[in-house]
């Protein structure tokens, strides 16, 4: 039985590669798109940046706390308003969208830095103006990183004041390299990928839906070319045929996604973090995508119909997952967006890129696996229109 | 020509039958496509199912091969109950579906090897069987070409080859010669004859009378989902009794002639096919003069008159009042 399963799976993979559908739609097209979109959106130096309100709670009476907030105001190109508020108001303000970034400089900040215990800031990032906030947080990270380095060199606190143009230089570097590595904590904070990385991740997630979709197309194709009848007459359990399609889709999906992520990260200089964490995320998102295809397999009557449905699913989930531009929403719509496996995948990669390990990606993993199970259940419930045709 | 040496057709089928079909019924909505079909096939026997389009041949085959669940009735292959989930009896069957069932992107040899593996063949056995079958179906020299480049006849032959790869106890061929050029058709019929001679049991459906007559030890005549009659060719023709067939070719008012002839006492059935009237007639030699007269009076101008002994088509016409083919 396993031999039969593998015979069908291997033959399927070979056919998909031979007819070039997977190499083209699973790798070539997404790669070209990533490349083009990176040219268009990746050059943030030309992008108009939005106005940003920063809510700052300055609890530090030392000099370093002030330097941090000053450094933020020095960032060129961003129309910035800094409001001084008590620490307790920062979270409500950010959550209400009245501020896009909250900075709490703790009372012992200067003391800790000069004492060599490291620079600890509390940042809360809102859901809008992700790119601008990303630049600001990178600047803050650059500044605090310098503090830490300087403290280790036991330089006097007074000598640490950052020249005003220094902040600008860091910001410029950040903008040019797009390496918006997040040093931020809070709900969405560690889940942000840089623009280039987002595009790579989102496109990989989108085209994965096409790649796994070829399994369904193959199944409908077998029905149309008559081979399904012959397969059903073979001495094996009837479910094995569908299982082999799912397996070949899954394998092709995993391979194509890993290749895209690897090539994307090499070419655009982005990192998605620990390989094992990335692999787990890829396995989960491919499982979610594959199970979605079972619904199509039952609802579609012809390969053409399946192709259309597959494109709709892929584009909707891909766009909502940020394959073309970052999408954020709050309230019920935001929750719905959060349940999108492509979005969960991108978010998971964000966590992993920010240094998160297997333990930190449980939420996106659960969303993707939950989606896979839900799709399988739905596929059992919808009428099998294809078989009736 | 397959001769009837192994079976006395009168003998009731025994427990050793490769196939026992009992009271199969299958409905599609309001339509009863198969309506109580029962028959048996003994080892080494070639059994024909002769019937027109829509008679229920493919639906019956689908239930026999375990692709379709019957609404009622049962199928046993070598004593094992068949059904969509039954792996054992499926291994004993070789199905050649009416619709082509091959992968166009794969070569002939790849198609054979793929299905051979699913049938449980492997290694040297699979390789030698693939070569043997390619030889039987006359595709050895095209073994490596993608089948999408094949002619219709070549595809049909490969379709059959896949069914016999694993030396099934029962080979099921569902109208294997439809849409095939005469040369390929003849080579298909020869292959089936050769397999039957080697002792393979065959279930063969067709709407070509000549194929059923040439290949089959016993024949079931089916129409509207039912077996109308079953037996050897001789037995079936005996049903028509002393009835002969008279063919009238001509022009003029053929419809009126048909109406007039139907009223003659000697005429059993009248079938109109374009400019030809086919009559089933008692005592043709004595009736023919009256028939020619009546046709002339009704306004038909005769070009040709032919009297023939009954064949399976006459039997079908006698049983159903319809032509086997339209
Ligand atoms: N899946 C189906 N759904 C609805 N009706 C069907 C289905 N399959 C067959 N039928 C109907 O059942 C009847 C018998 O069809 P079947 O294919 O068994 O005939 P057949 O004898 O094989 O004809 P042919 O010589 O044309 O192949 C036909 O009226 C056909 O329209
Ligand atoms: Mg048929």
XYZ file of C-alpha atoms and ligand atoms in Angstrom:
747
model
C 0.000 0.000 0.000
C 2.841 2.371 0.861
C 4.521 1.331 -2.356
C 1.394 2.211 -4.324
C 1.106 5.536 -2.513
C 4.671 6.379 -3.338
C 4.341 5.186 -6.952
C 1.479 7.625 -7.489
C 3.117 10.452 -5.551
C 6.431 10.140 -7.352
C 4.762 9.920 -10.744
C 2.735 12.998 -9.933
C 5.750 15.010 -8.874
C 7.573 13.971 -12.012
C 4.633 14.962 -14.210
C 4.284 18.364 -12.527
C 7.968 19.052 -13.000
C 7.947 17.702 -16.530
C 5.018 19.832 -17.664
C 6.854 22.799 -16.117
C 3.787 24.043 -14.251
C 5.477 23.905 -10.862
C 8.849 25.280 -11.931
C 7.063 28.173 -13.633
C 4.272 29.031 -11.212
C 5.936 27.792 -8.058
C 9.332 29.366 -8.589
C 9.898 31.484 -11.659
C 6.840 33.753 -11.538
C 6.988 34.481 -7.803
C 10.674 35.109 -8.054
C 10.237 37.572 -10.873
C 7.448 39.282 -8.917
C 9.555 39.498 -5.795
C 12.299 41.027 -7.835
C 10.086 43.623 -9.470
C 8.233 44.499 -6.282
C 11.462 44.868 -4.461
C 12.531 47.418 -7.049
C 9.262 49.283 -6.722
C 8.525 49.146 -3.013
C 11.916 48.277 -1.648
C 13.424 51.709 -2.304
C 11.972 53.380 0.761
C 14.182 56.451 0.265
C 11.707 57.628 -2.339
C 8.650 56.682 -0.423
C 6.529 59.340 1.213
C 6.577 58.627 4.884
C 3.518 59.293 7.017
C 3.320 61.607 9.987
C 3.923 59.767 13.228
C 2.988 60.588 16.796
C 5.268 59.182 19.462
C 4.016 59.002 23.026
C 7.003 59.178 25.319
C 7.086 58.640 29.073
C 10.339 60.021 30.346
C 10.861 58.524 33.797
C 14.615 58.764 33.684
C 16.059 61.834 35.316
C 19.502 61.045 33.905
C 20.852 62.443 30.645
C 20.695 59.285 28.571
C 16.916 59.002 28.567
C 16.670 62.430 27.006
C 19.221 61.456 24.363
C 17.061 58.556 23.271
C 13.989 60.689 22.753
C 16.042 63.391 21.075
C 17.515 60.885 18.694
C 14.023 59.952 17.559
C 13.127 63.563 16.800
C 16.272 63.908 14.694
C 15.203 61.251 12.168
C 14.962 62.983 8.795
C 12.023 62.609 6.469
C 9.445 61.707 9.090
C 6.935 64.291 10.244
C 7.162 63.564 13.930
C 5.238 64.741 16.967
C 6.481 63.699 20.375
C 4.025 64.017 23.252
C 5.090 63.599 26.823
C 2.651 61.398 28.724
C 2.624 59.341 31.896
C 3.731 55.730 31.371
C 0.295 54.355 32.156
C -1.268 56.216 29.232
C 1.078 54.933 26.557
C -0.600 51.615 25.888
C -4.124 53.081 25.627
C -2.879 55.803 23.295
C -1.105 53.351 21.007
C -3.976 50.929 21.023
C -6.414 53.690 20.163
C -4.185 54.672 17.271
C -3.568 58.139 18.679
C 0.096 57.343 18.815
C 1.962 54.945 16.553
C 4.828 54.329 18.893
C 5.117 54.403 22.659
C 8.452 54.777 24.408
C 8.847 54.302 28.114
C 12.279 55.231 29.413
C 12.460 53.578 32.818
C 13.659 55.544 35.839
C 16.822 53.493 36.142
C 17.767 53.749 32.462
C 20.825 55.971 32.781
C 21.878 54.143 35.872
C 21.652 50.762 34.203
C 23.522 51.845 31.121
C 26.308 53.501 32.974
C 26.377 50.596 35.374
C 27.006 48.301 32.414
C 23.697 46.424 32.824
C 22.547 47.229 29.323
C 20.044 49.623 27.825
C 16.459 48.545 28.549
C 13.629 50.494 26.947
C 10.006 49.597 26.701
C 8.568 50.176 23.242
C 4.988 49.616 22.180
C 4.232 49.596 18.492
C 0.850 50.258 17.020
C -0.620 48.714 13.926
C -0.432 51.625 11.532
C 2.501 53.378 9.888
C 4.531 50.220 10.208
C 7.294 51.406 7.946
C 7.839 54.737 9.726
C 7.677 53.151 13.130
C 10.085 50.525 11.936
C 12.590 53.187 10.995
C 12.192 54.902 14.375
C 12.623 51.688 16.320
C 15.726 50.895 14.314
C 17.148 54.294 15.207
C 16.359 53.695 18.864
C 18.002 50.333 18.654
C 21.026 51.885 17.044
C 21.251 54.481 19.788
C 20.758 52.063 22.660
C 23.203 49.696 21.011
C 25.788 52.434 20.994
C 25.001 53.163 24.642
C 25.586 49.572 25.550
C 28.807 49.392 23.594
C 29.994 52.626 25.063
C 29.052 51.577 28.577
C 31.031 48.463 28.206
C 34.004 50.579 27.292
C 33.289 52.352 30.603
C 33.184 55.726 28.935
C 31.814 58.465 31.089
C 28.136 59.135 30.774
C 28.695 62.693 29.757
C 30.768 61.700 26.801
C 27.960 59.619 25.446
C 25.788 62.371 24.152
C 25.045 61.594 20.564
C 25.840 64.322 18.086
C 22.609 65.365 16.366
C 23.817 64.378 12.909
C 24.738 60.946 14.201
C 21.089 60.036 14.680
C 20.405 61.164 11.151
C 23.230 59.057 9.851
C 21.922 55.949 11.555
C 18.477 56.621 10.236
C 19.825 57.045 6.731
C 21.681 53.782 6.995
C 18.567 52.074 8.130
C 16.502 53.476 5.324
C 19.046 52.521 2.735
C 19.623 49.027 3.938
C 15.983 48.502 4.860
C 17.194 46.396 7.675
C 14.422 47.327 10.001
C 15.434 44.811 12.556
C 13.056 45.104 15.389
C 14.200 45.696 18.898
C 10.675 46.177 19.998
C 8.448 44.326 22.345
C 4.700 44.380 22.565
C 1.900 42.678 20.682
C 2.720 43.249 17.066
C 6.135 44.575 17.664
C 8.383 41.568 17.216
C 6.273 40.380 14.344
C 7.369 42.915 11.784
C 9.436 41.919 8.795
C 11.315 44.427 6.715
C 9.767 45.510 3.424
C 11.954 43.212 1.330
C 11.509 40.268 3.634
C 7.736 40.804 3.778
C 7.514 40.684 0.038
C 9.565 37.517 -0.154
C 7.538 35.869 2.601
C 4.146 37.019 1.313
C 4.904 36.019 -2.267
C 6.201 32.668 -1.127
C 2.944 32.181 0.786
C 0.820 33.263 -2.168
C 2.495 31.137 -4.787
C 2.563 28.206 -2.472
C -1.208 28.169 -2.918
C -0.667 27.820 -6.648
C 1.905 25.083 -6.208
C -0.279 22.952 -3.953
C -3.201 23.717 -6.240
C -1.559 21.695 -8.984
C -2.368 18.594 -6.967
C -6.072 19.348 -7.221
C -5.802 20.191 -10.871
C -4.042 16.869 -11.334
C -6.897 15.069 -9.615
C -9.549 16.726 -11.780
C -7.364 16.116 -14.773
C -7.243 12.411 -13.966
C -11.007 12.415 -13.826
C -11.195 14.132 -17.211
C -8.600 11.986 -18.962
C -10.214 8.808 -17.580
C -7.241 7.602 -15.568
C -9.100 8.132 -12.293
C -11.465 5.272 -13.185
C -8.506 3.053 -13.836
C -6.821 4.056 -10.576
C -10.018 3.247 -8.721
C -9.999 -0.195 -10.294
C -6.504 -0.888 -8.927
C -6.175 -3.154 -5.914
C -5.725 -0.424 -3.305
C -7.949 1.522 -0.905
C -9.901 4.235 -2.760
C -8.601 7.037 -0.512
C -5.035 6.394 -1.589
C -5.430 8.327 -4.830
C -6.442 11.563 -3.116
C -3.817 11.006 -0.448
C -1.114 10.729 -3.088
C -2.251 14.013 -4.632
C -2.114 15.709 -1.241
C 1.311 14.250 -0.582
C 2.770 15.353 -3.899
C 1.266 18.820 -3.433
C 2.712 18.990 0.041
C 6.185 17.932 -1.028
C 6.265 20.297 -3.993
C 4.872 23.098 -1.830
C 7.514 22.645 0.846
C 10.340 22.476 -1.670
C 9.149 25.488 -3.686
C 8.606 27.607 -0.566
C 11.985 26.729 0.903
C 13.707 27.489 -2.386
C 11.901 30.839 -2.644
C 12.746 31.837 0.903
C 16.360 30.810 0.530
C 16.843 32.471 -2.829
C 14.941 35.547 -1.679
C 16.951 35.931 1.457
C 20.246 35.480 -0.367
C 19.373 37.895 -3.142
C 17.812 40.612 -1.066
C 19.999 40.221 1.963
C 17.239 39.406 4.410
C 17.319 36.745 7.054
C 14.351 34.782 8.338
C 16.090 33.405 11.399
C 16.772 29.878 12.594
C 16.356 27.291 9.785
C 14.449 24.848 11.991
C 11.890 27.490 12.987
C 11.504 28.524 9.356
C 11.078 24.875 8.321
C 8.310 24.352 10.891
C 6.529 27.463 9.629
C 6.855 26.291 6.031
C 5.500 22.822 6.851
C 2.514 24.398 8.591
C 1.646 26.890 5.878
C 1.959 24.204 3.186
C -0.343 21.947 5.223
C -2.871 24.788 5.451
C -2.641 25.484 1.721
C -2.896 21.811 0.777
C -5.994 21.233 2.865
C -7.639 24.273 1.293
C -7.219 22.541 -2.044
C -9.403 19.660 -0.897
C -12.354 22.023 -0.796
C -11.687 23.052 -4.373
C -11.284 19.427 -5.393
C -14.822 18.739 -4.266
C -16.518 21.894 -5.432
C -14.925 22.269 -8.861
C -16.278 20.235 -11.736
C -13.486 20.885 -14.224
C -9.799 21.758 -14.089
C -10.720 25.179 -15.478
C -13.101 25.901 -12.605
C -10.519 24.676 -10.145
C -7.919 26.947 -11.695
C -10.153 29.972 -11.256
C -11.076 29.108 -7.659
C -7.465 28.435 -6.832
C -6.413 31.836 -8.189
C -9.126 33.573 -6.183
C -8.113 31.855 -2.954
C -4.446 32.517 -3.615
C -4.870 36.206 -4.435
C -7.273 36.930 -1.570
C -5.190 35.139 1.039
C -1.977 36.425 -0.469
C -3.075 40.065 -0.525
C -4.571 39.804 2.935
C -1.353 38.163 4.023
C 0.706 41.096 2.806
C 2.168 39.587 -0.333
C 1.981 42.910 -2.159
C 1.908 45.516 0.606
C 1.566 45.348 4.347
C -2.066 45.174 5.396
C -3.198 45.949 8.878
C -6.609 46.262 10.393
C -8.025 46.337 13.858
C -11.181 44.934 15.386
C -13.018 41.982 13.800
C -11.446 42.587 10.407
C -8.045 42.444 12.005
C -8.905 39.198 13.714
C -10.017 37.756 10.415
C -6.775 38.851 8.835
C -4.928 37.203 11.683
C -6.587 33.854 10.870
C -5.252 33.926 7.328
C -2.547 31.256 7.072
C -0.414 33.382 4.764
C -0.537 36.236 7.271
C 0.254 33.830 10.094
C 3.156 32.524 8.057
C 4.526 36.029 7.468
C 4.058 36.857 11.127
C 5.799 33.654 12.142
C 8.720 34.514 9.880
C 8.785 37.954 11.494
C 9.099 36.382 14.905
C 11.764 34.013 13.699
C 13.634 36.831 11.907
C 13.557 38.795 15.150
C 15.340 35.932 16.853
C 12.287 34.003 18.038
C 12.612 30.254 18.353
C 10.204 27.333 18.141
C 8.592 28.294 21.426
C 7.708 31.772 20.162
C 5.862 30.762 17.019
C 3.153 28.692 18.679
C 0.418 31.190 17.859
C 0.977 31.381 14.082
C 1.597 27.619 14.037
C -1.728 26.997 15.750
C -3.506 29.340 13.350
C -2.071 27.549 10.322
C -2.767 24.065 11.659
C -6.231 25.144 12.799
C -6.876 26.442 9.316
C -5.719 23.110 7.852
C -8.082 21.143 10.082
C -10.997 23.520 9.435
C -10.474 23.284 5.676
C -10.396 19.482 5.836
C -13.627 19.441 7.811
C -15.299 21.821 5.361
C -14.102 19.723 2.424
C -15.846 16.705 3.958
C -19.057 18.688 4.342
C -19.406 20.328 0.947
C -21.074 18.221 -1.749
C -18.765 16.424 -4.136
C -19.832 18.189 -7.298
C -16.926 16.929 -9.344
C -17.758 13.267 -8.860
C -21.338 13.908 -9.877
C -20.270 15.442 -13.169
C -12.027 -18.249 -34.168
C -12.662 -19.364 -30.637
C -14.333 -22.690 -30.545
C -16.578 -23.903 -27.818
C -14.679 -26.746 -26.369
C -14.603 -26.016 -22.691
C -18.202 -25.360 -21.935
C -21.443 -26.973 -22.383
C -23.541 -23.856 -22.448
C -26.493 -25.605 -20.901
C -24.598 -26.470 -17.746
C -25.360 -24.185 -14.846
C -22.360 -22.205 -13.718
C -20.603 -23.674 -10.749
C -18.777 -22.276 -7.736
C -15.597 -22.078 -9.786
C -16.933 -19.220 -11.928
C -14.594 -16.235 -12.209
C -17.526 -13.860 -12.199
C -20.992 -14.120 -10.748
C -23.257 -11.127 -11.206
C -26.581 -11.239 -9.406
C -29.548 -8.921 -9.854
C -27.545 -5.743 -10.339
C -29.630 -2.574 -10.193
C -28.408 0.976 -10.526
C -30.457 4.148 -10.821
C -29.346 7.617 -11.861
C -32.088 9.809 -10.484
C -35.268 8.754 -12.234
C -33.411 6.658 -14.775
C -32.882 2.956 -14.094
C -29.666 2.424 -16.049
C -29.209 -1.204 -14.972
C -32.316 -3.174 -14.137
C -31.667 -6.592 -12.641
C -28.679 -7.903 -14.566
C -27.464 -11.419 -13.702
C -24.903 -13.596 -15.463
C -21.888 -15.796 -14.833
C -18.570 -16.266 -16.559
C -16.703 -19.568 -16.315
C -12.895 -19.776 -16.359
C -11.547 -19.443 -19.884
C -14.846 -18.256 -21.259
C -15.296 -15.196 -23.460
C -18.592 -13.608 -22.609
C -20.093 -10.896 -24.769
C -22.516 -8.166 -23.808
C -24.140 -6.867 -26.949
C -26.313 -3.787 -26.754
C -26.923 -0.344 -28.228
C -25.840 3.027 -26.819
C -27.270 3.647 -23.389
C -28.159 0.010 -22.776
C -26.333 0.059 -19.446
C -23.163 -1.772 -20.466
C -20.676 0.664 -18.961
C -22.746 1.132 -15.819
C -22.766 -2.653 -15.319
C -19.008 -2.848 -15.944
C -18.406 -0.059 -13.428
C -20.219 -2.038 -10.752
C -18.431 -5.254 -11.710
C -15.043 -3.528 -11.469
C -15.887 -1.952 -8.115
C -15.958 1.639 -9.370
C -19.629 2.128 -8.654
C -21.761 0.837 -5.843
C -24.894 -0.998 -7.010
C -28.234 0.092 -5.567
C -28.903 -3.590 -5.111
C -27.496 -6.898 -6.236
C -24.001 -8.277 -5.929
C -20.828 -9.074 -7.829
C -18.481 -11.906 -6.888
C -15.058 -12.309 -8.480
C -13.693 -15.813 -7.937
C -15.972 -16.138 -4.967
C -14.986 -12.788 -3.378
C -17.569 -10.053 -2.970
C -16.679 -6.983 -5.051
C -17.178 -3.382 -3.934
C -15.417 -0.003 -4.137
C -13.366 -0.827 -1.022
C -12.535 -4.432 -1.897
C -8.862 -4.758 -2.716
C -8.709 -8.540 -3.126
C -11.154 -9.032 -6.000
C -9.860 -5.930 -7.789
C -6.443 -7.577 -8.073
C -8.056 -10.361 -10.124
C -9.563 -8.041 -12.714
C -8.007 -6.254 -15.650
C -10.201 -3.339 -16.661
C -10.042 -1.693 -20.055
C -12.386 1.270 -19.714
C -14.448 2.462 -22.644
C -12.908 5.916 -22.334
C -9.140 5.998 -22.816
C -7.382 5.829 -19.476
C -3.741 6.582 -20.154
C -1.391 9.421 -19.246
C -0.733 11.421 -22.415
C 2.513 12.873 -21.046
C 3.979 9.462 -20.314
C 5.385 7.057 -22.887
C 3.741 3.719 -23.577
C 6.314 1.904 -21.459
C 5.966 4.426 -18.620
C 2.200 4.022 -18.620
C 2.563 0.262 -18.433
C 5.175 0.398 -15.679
C 3.139 2.873 -13.625
C -0.016 0.775 -13.602
C 2.024 -2.408 -13.304
C 3.529 -1.144 -10.041
C 0.077 -0.283 -8.743
C -0.920 -3.855 -9.589
C 1.918 -5.069 -7.412
C 4.415 -5.997 -10.112
C 8.025 -4.951 -9.749
C 11.620 -5.562 -10.707
C 12.464 -8.028 -13.442
C 8.901 -9.317 -13.615
C 7.566 -5.848 -14.363
C 10.215 -5.271 -16.991
C 9.640 -8.541 -18.816
C 5.855 -8.219 -18.615
C 6.057 -4.666 -19.994
C 8.055 -5.917 -22.977
C 5.681 -8.823 -23.538
C 2.616 -6.616 -23.482
C 4.212 -4.027 -25.770
C 4.756 -6.913 -28.153
C 1.176 -8.171 -27.866
C -0.266 -4.738 -28.602
C 2.271 -4.089 -31.343
C 3.841 -0.998 -29.810
C 7.353 -2.267 -29.107
C 8.909 0.150 -31.566
C 7.024 3.111 -30.055
C 7.556 2.172 -26.421
C 9.418 5.372 -25.605
C 7.229 7.901 -27.424
C 4.863 10.093 -25.436
C 1.390 8.669 -25.941
C -0.066 12.057 -26.828
C 1.682 11.610 -30.165
C -0.087 8.286 -30.756
C -2.874 7.681 -33.252
C -6.324 6.829 -31.905
C -5.793 3.148 -32.640
C -2.418 3.055 -30.902
C -3.894 4.686 -27.806
C -6.690 2.096 -27.784
C -4.150 -0.698 -27.995
C -2.157 0.729 -25.114
C -5.400 1.129 -23.163
C -5.947 -2.599 -23.580
C -2.328 -3.472 -22.813
C -2.527 -1.834 -19.394
C -5.478 -4.076 -18.561
C -3.630 -7.307 -19.264
C -0.266 -6.453 -17.770
C -0.783 -8.354 -14.529
C -2.350 -11.424 -16.171
C -5.788 -10.899 -14.666
C -8.121 -13.814 -14.047
C -10.793 -11.844 -15.896
C -10.122 -9.215 -18.548
C -12.952 -6.709 -18.961
C -13.072 -4.838 -22.252
C -15.694 -2.124 -22.603
C -16.232 -1.388 -26.297
C -12.521 -1.496 -27.082
C -12.878 -0.914 -30.819
C -15.001 2.221 -30.838
C -13.535 4.902 -33.063
C -10.711 2.727 -34.336
C -9.548 2.275 -37.932
C -10.250 -1.174 -39.462
C -6.613 -2.262 -39.249
C -6.232 -1.473 -35.552
C -9.626 -2.988 -34.936
C -8.587 -6.236 -36.481
C -5.377 -6.350 -34.487
C -7.370 -5.727 -31.290
C -9.750 -8.557 -32.093
C -6.827 -10.856 -32.869
C -5.204 -10.017 -29.531
C -8.410 -10.827 -27.678
C -8.733 -14.095 -29.552
C -5.152 -14.989 -28.688
C -5.704 -14.209 -24.997
C -8.853 -16.308 -24.963
C -7.005 -19.182 -26.569
C -4.420 -18.946 -23.803
C -7.253 -19.464 -21.335
C -7.923 -15.933 -20.042
C -11.558 -15.227 -19.177
C -12.894 -12.210 -21.006
C -15.931 -9.985 -20.572
C -16.432 -8.075 -23.798
C -19.045 -5.390 -24.403
C -19.817 -4.090 -27.842
C -22.545 -2.840 -30.085
C -20.991 -4.543 -33.096
C -22.729 -7.790 -33.799
C -19.808 -9.151 -35.830
C -17.419 -8.705 -32.895
C -19.709 -10.540 -30.513
C -20.221 -13.334 -33.040
C -16.531 -13.644 -33.788
C -15.150 -13.534 -30.237
C -17.689 -14.711 -27.749
C -18.587 -18.157 -26.457
C -21.786 -16.808 -24.995
C -23.547 -13.523 -25.562
C -26.024 -11.487 -23.554
C -28.224 -9.182 -25.556
C -28.941 -6.120 -23.442
C -31.292 -3.212 -23.858
C -32.738 -0.692 -21.428
C -30.677 -2.053 -18.567
C -31.926 -5.623 -18.946
C -30.589 -8.816 -20.435
C -33.141 -9.609 -23.112
C -31.629 -12.955 -24.034
C -28.486 -14.952 -23.349
C -26.809 -17.916 -24.964
C -24.482 -19.061 -27.716
C -24.886 -17.509 -31.125
C -26.793 -20.568 -32.316
C -29.107 -20.497 -29.320
C -29.832 -16.828 -29.755
C -30.620 -17.142 -33.421
C -32.960 -20.013 -32.644
C -35.070 -17.441 -30.755
C -35.921 -15.826 -34.052
C -36.961 -19.215 -35.230
C -37.804 -19.432 -38.889
C -37.711 -15.688 -39.325
C -35.601 -14.348 -42.157
C -34.624 -10.851 -43.051
C -35.588 -9.090 -46.251
C -33.877 -5.836 -47.160
C -35.528 -3.481 -49.582
C -33.444 -0.643 -51.024
C -35.032 2.048 -53.111
C -36.536 5.498 -53.343
C -39.989 7.065 -53.435
C -42.406 6.959 -50.526
C -40.445 4.740 -48.184
C -42.446 5.730 -45.116
C -45.729 4.751 -46.747
C -44.211 1.456 -47.855
C -43.067 0.755 -44.309
C -46.609 1.378 -43.065
C -48.133 -0.899 -45.666
C -45.630 -3.702 -45.087
C -46.175 -3.659 -41.341
C -49.781 -4.683 -41.961
C -48.810 -7.801 -43.912
C -49.323 -10.963 -41.824
C -45.966 -12.471 -42.845
C -44.058 -9.410 -41.641
C -42.950 -9.370 -38.022
C -40.990 -6.081 -37.836
C -40.173 -3.231 -40.162
C -37.188 -1.030 -39.584
C -36.454 2.044 -41.668
C -32.821 2.994 -42.223
C -32.578 5.922 -44.639
C -33.425 4.369 -48.041
C -33.505 0.831 -46.747
C -36.321 -1.146 -45.158
C -35.346 -4.146 -43.087
C -38.121 -6.627 -42.549
C -38.223 -9.608 -40.263
C -40.340 -12.065 -42.147
C -41.800 -15.556 -41.749
C -41.257 -17.836 -44.748
C -39.341 -15.269 -46.753
C -39.214 -17.236 -50.020
C -42.999 -17.404 -50.254
C -43.689 -13.956 -48.796
C -41.238 -11.963 -50.856
C -43.495 -11.539 -53.904
C -46.326 -10.058 -51.833
C -43.902 -7.767 -50.048
C -42.419 -6.376 -53.244
C -45.929 -5.784 -54.556
C -47.123 -4.005 -51.446
C -44.058 -1.766 -51.370
C -44.575 -0.817 -54.998
C -48.224 -0.024 -54.453
C -47.362 2.218 -51.505
C -45.151 4.302 -53.772
C -41.681 2.874 -53.172
C -39.469 2.328 -56.214
C -37.303 -0.671 -55.485
C -33.665 -0.769 -56.505
C -32.624 -3.916 -54.688
C -34.199 -6.768 -52.746
C -32.151 -9.112 -50.583
C -33.144 -12.091 -48.484
C -30.810 -13.174 -45.675
C -30.691 -15.657 -42.876
C -31.106 -14.132 -39.424
C -28.104 -12.913 -37.471
C -27.726 -11.338 -34.026
C -29.074 -8.078 -35.361
C -32.240 -9.851 -36.399
C -32.417 -11.322 -32.925
C -32.050 -7.897 -31.402
C -34.652 -6.468 -33.730
C -36.989 -9.318 -32.901
C -36.507 -8.860 -29.158
C -36.637 -5.080 -28.918
C -38.185 -3.836 -32.142
C -35.141 -1.593 -32.553
C -31.915 -1.621 -34.537
C -28.720 -2.373 -32.699
C -27.122 0.701 -34.180
C -28.632 3.849 -35.504
N -23.130 9.166 -14.111
C -24.336 9.125 -14.706
N -25.302 9.998 -14.355
C -26.501 9.967 -14.939
N -26.858 9.094 -15.887
C -25.954 8.188 -16.291
C -24.653 8.156 -15.723
N -23.960 7.158 -16.319
C -24.797 6.592 -17.214
N -25.991 7.205 -17.203
C -27.157 6.843 -18.023
O -27.398 5.470 -17.857
C -27.744 4.864 -19.080
C -26.793 3.739 -19.368
O -25.519 4.290 -19.656
P -24.258 3.398 -19.968
O -23.093 4.297 -20.091
O -24.147 2.306 -18.976
O -24.625 2.795 -21.365
P -23.729 1.960 -22.377
O -24.469 0.728 -22.689
O -22.374 1.816 -21.864
O -23.742 2.900 -23.660
P -22.583 3.197 -24.760
O -22.661 2.105 -25.769
O -22.992 4.486 -25.335
O -21.304 3.236 -24.037
C -27.717 5.960 -20.121
O -29.042 6.411 -20.309
C -26.885 7.035 -19.492
O -27.307 8.300 -19.915
Mg -20.553 2.359 -22.495
